[in-house]
Amino acid sequence: MAEIGPNTRLRVSPFYEATLAEGVTAFSPYNNMLMPVSYGNPQAEYDRLMNGVAQWDVSVQRQVEIKGPDAATLVQILSVRDLSNCVVGQGKYTPMCDHRGTLINDPVVLKLAEDHFWLSIGDNNIRMWARAIAAERGLMVSIEEPDVSPMAVQGPKAEDVVAHVFGDWVRDLKYFWFADAEINGIPLKIQRSGYSKQGGFELYLMDGGRGSDLWNIIREAGQSHGIGPGNPNPVERIESGLLSYGGDTDDATNPFEVRLGKYVDLDLDTSVVGIPALRQIKEQGVQRHQLGIVLDHQEPQPGHAIWYDVFKDGQLVGQMTNGGWSPRLQTVIGFVLVSNDVELGDRVTVQRNNTPEAATVCALPFF
Ligand code: THG
């Protein structure tokens, strides 16, 4: 078995030592870092998220820090969602597109001050993109990667654990709002957010030297609720209909195709990158849509690393982009990105490796 390991181009997280101590068994590269993706017991990891609480090293969700007199202008130029009503202390889930209207990221934007933002990004180099756009537009901003590393605490017991450590005030945080906090001299921000629909928070560690300390504080506080390690769960997120940028999208995917149209404001100024193209795409008609799929074949099977072709009446209609065994539905489910003439309830065939499998197309989210 070949190895892939940390180096200066594949950095480790401040929580690396802690995740090794928890028994991490697999990593995946993401934003030039290593993200833990398994602790060897998918069922236990799923159950903790659904019924208890889990802590995740998601420091790969890097922050692009934009500061300066033109910071708000730049963040809007990069975002196809109208951010004019985003206030200090608030976060917003925000698609970003290139000039062709192709989705290039879907960060959570955090507004720290009128002239200070973090883009909490998915897997793509938005720091370089932001610098290029800022320079071309002659904007006065600084764009850096700060020493900030999120840890997610997710699940129905997450609020009790976080409140136990930081105080009951966290219970009043609204969805995507955040506030400063400190524990044992560790500076952080706490946001009600996270890549699951089971509720919880993200703790943005602001001192990379204190990763194990923060990890262990949460670990201790969660003992009575059976806390354990986890990661952005590959199946819960499918059940919940959460998009994986780069997993369910490719270099030709626009936000309308993958259910992000509600976050696109076509009335934004044409200076916003992607808006002119998105208006044109909308006018000409969106060609594909993202739907759910349920495979007839009801045996647990691993997720997949490639998109599988999907056929309807013998015609290629698109691809299955992700999938996995759903413990709640006791069957294999996934997402498809298919042409518009594929409708809910349609019977299709998924070409998985060399095996065709019958399946039914359905609505998202599954729950
Ligand atoms: N948290 C933070 N940063 C992130 C992620 C995160 N960066 C990378 C990645 N995840 C970005 N992608 C998403 C995708 C979905 C959501 C958040 C980040 C999400 N979506 C909800 C939904 O679709 O139902 C809510 C969106 C809304 O209605 O506002 O939460 O997880 N810090």
Short mmCIF file of C-alpha atoms and ligand atoms in Angstrom, two decimals, residues 30 61 81 93 106-108 120-122 175-176 191 194-195 197 202 204 242-243 263, ligand 1:
data_model
loop_
_atom_site.label_atom_id
_atom_site.label_comp_id
_atom_site.label_asym_id
_atom_site.label_seq_id
_atom_site.Cartn_x
_atom_site.Cartn_y
_atom_site.Cartn_z
CA TYR A 30 -8.70 19.33 0.51
CA GLN A 61 -12.44 24.82 5.53
CA ARG A 81 -25.85 36.28 -3.62
CA TYR A 93 -24.08 30.62 2.59
CA ASP A 106 -19.94 27.87 -2.06
CA PRO A 107 -18.40 29.39 1.07
CA VAL A 108 -19.99 30.59 4.25
CA SER A 120 -14.99 29.97 4.80
CA ILE A 121 -14.29 28.07 1.63
CA GLY A 122 -14.73 24.67 0.03
CA TYR A 175 -28.43 30.12 12.39
CA PHE A 176 -25.12 31.23 10.80
CA GLN A 191 -20.96 30.00 14.90
CA GLY A 194 -21.96 23.02 10.12
CA TYR A 195 -22.20 20.65 7.20
CA LYS A 197 -28.79 18.98 9.22
CA GLU A 202 -18.46 25.42 14.41
CA TYR A 204 -13.16 28.69 14.68
CA LEU A 242 -26.34 19.24 1.10
CA LEU A 243 -24.22 20.02 -1.94
CA TYR A 263 -29.07 32.12 -3.44
N1 THG B 1 -18.99 25.43 7.29
C1 THG B 1 -18.04 26.38 7.11
N2 THG B 1 -17.33 26.48 5.98
C2 THG B 1 -17.56 25.60 4.98
C3 THG B 1 -18.55 24.60 5.10
C4 THG B 1 -19.28 24.53 6.31
N3 THG B 1 -16.83 25.67 3.85
C5 THG B 1 -16.87 24.60 2.90
C6 THG B 1 -18.24 24.00 2.75
N4 THG B 1 -18.80 23.72 4.06
C7 THG B 1 -19.13 24.97 2.02
N5 THG B 1 -20.37 24.35 1.63
C8 THG B 1 -21.53 24.42 2.37
C9 THG B 1 -22.64 23.75 1.87
C10 THG B 1 -23.84 23.81 2.54
C11 THG B 1 -23.93 24.54 3.72
C12 THG B 1 -22.83 25.19 4.22
C13 THG B 1 -21.61 25.15 3.53
C14 THG B 1 -25.22 24.67 4.44
N6 THG B 1 -26.35 24.63 3.71
C15 THG B 1 -27.67 24.65 4.30
C16 THG B 1 -28.63 23.96 3.31
O1 THG B 1 -28.30 23.87 2.14
O2 THG B 1 -29.68 23.54 3.76
C17 THG B 1 -28.20 26.02 4.65
C18 THG B 1 -28.07 27.10 3.63
C19 THG B 1 -28.98 28.29 3.86
O3 THG B 1 -30.20 28.13 3.65
O4 THG B 1 -28.52 29.39 4.20
O5 THG B 1 -25.25 24.79 5.65
O6 THG B 1 -20.16 23.66 6.51
N7 THG B 1 -17.79 27.23 8.10
#
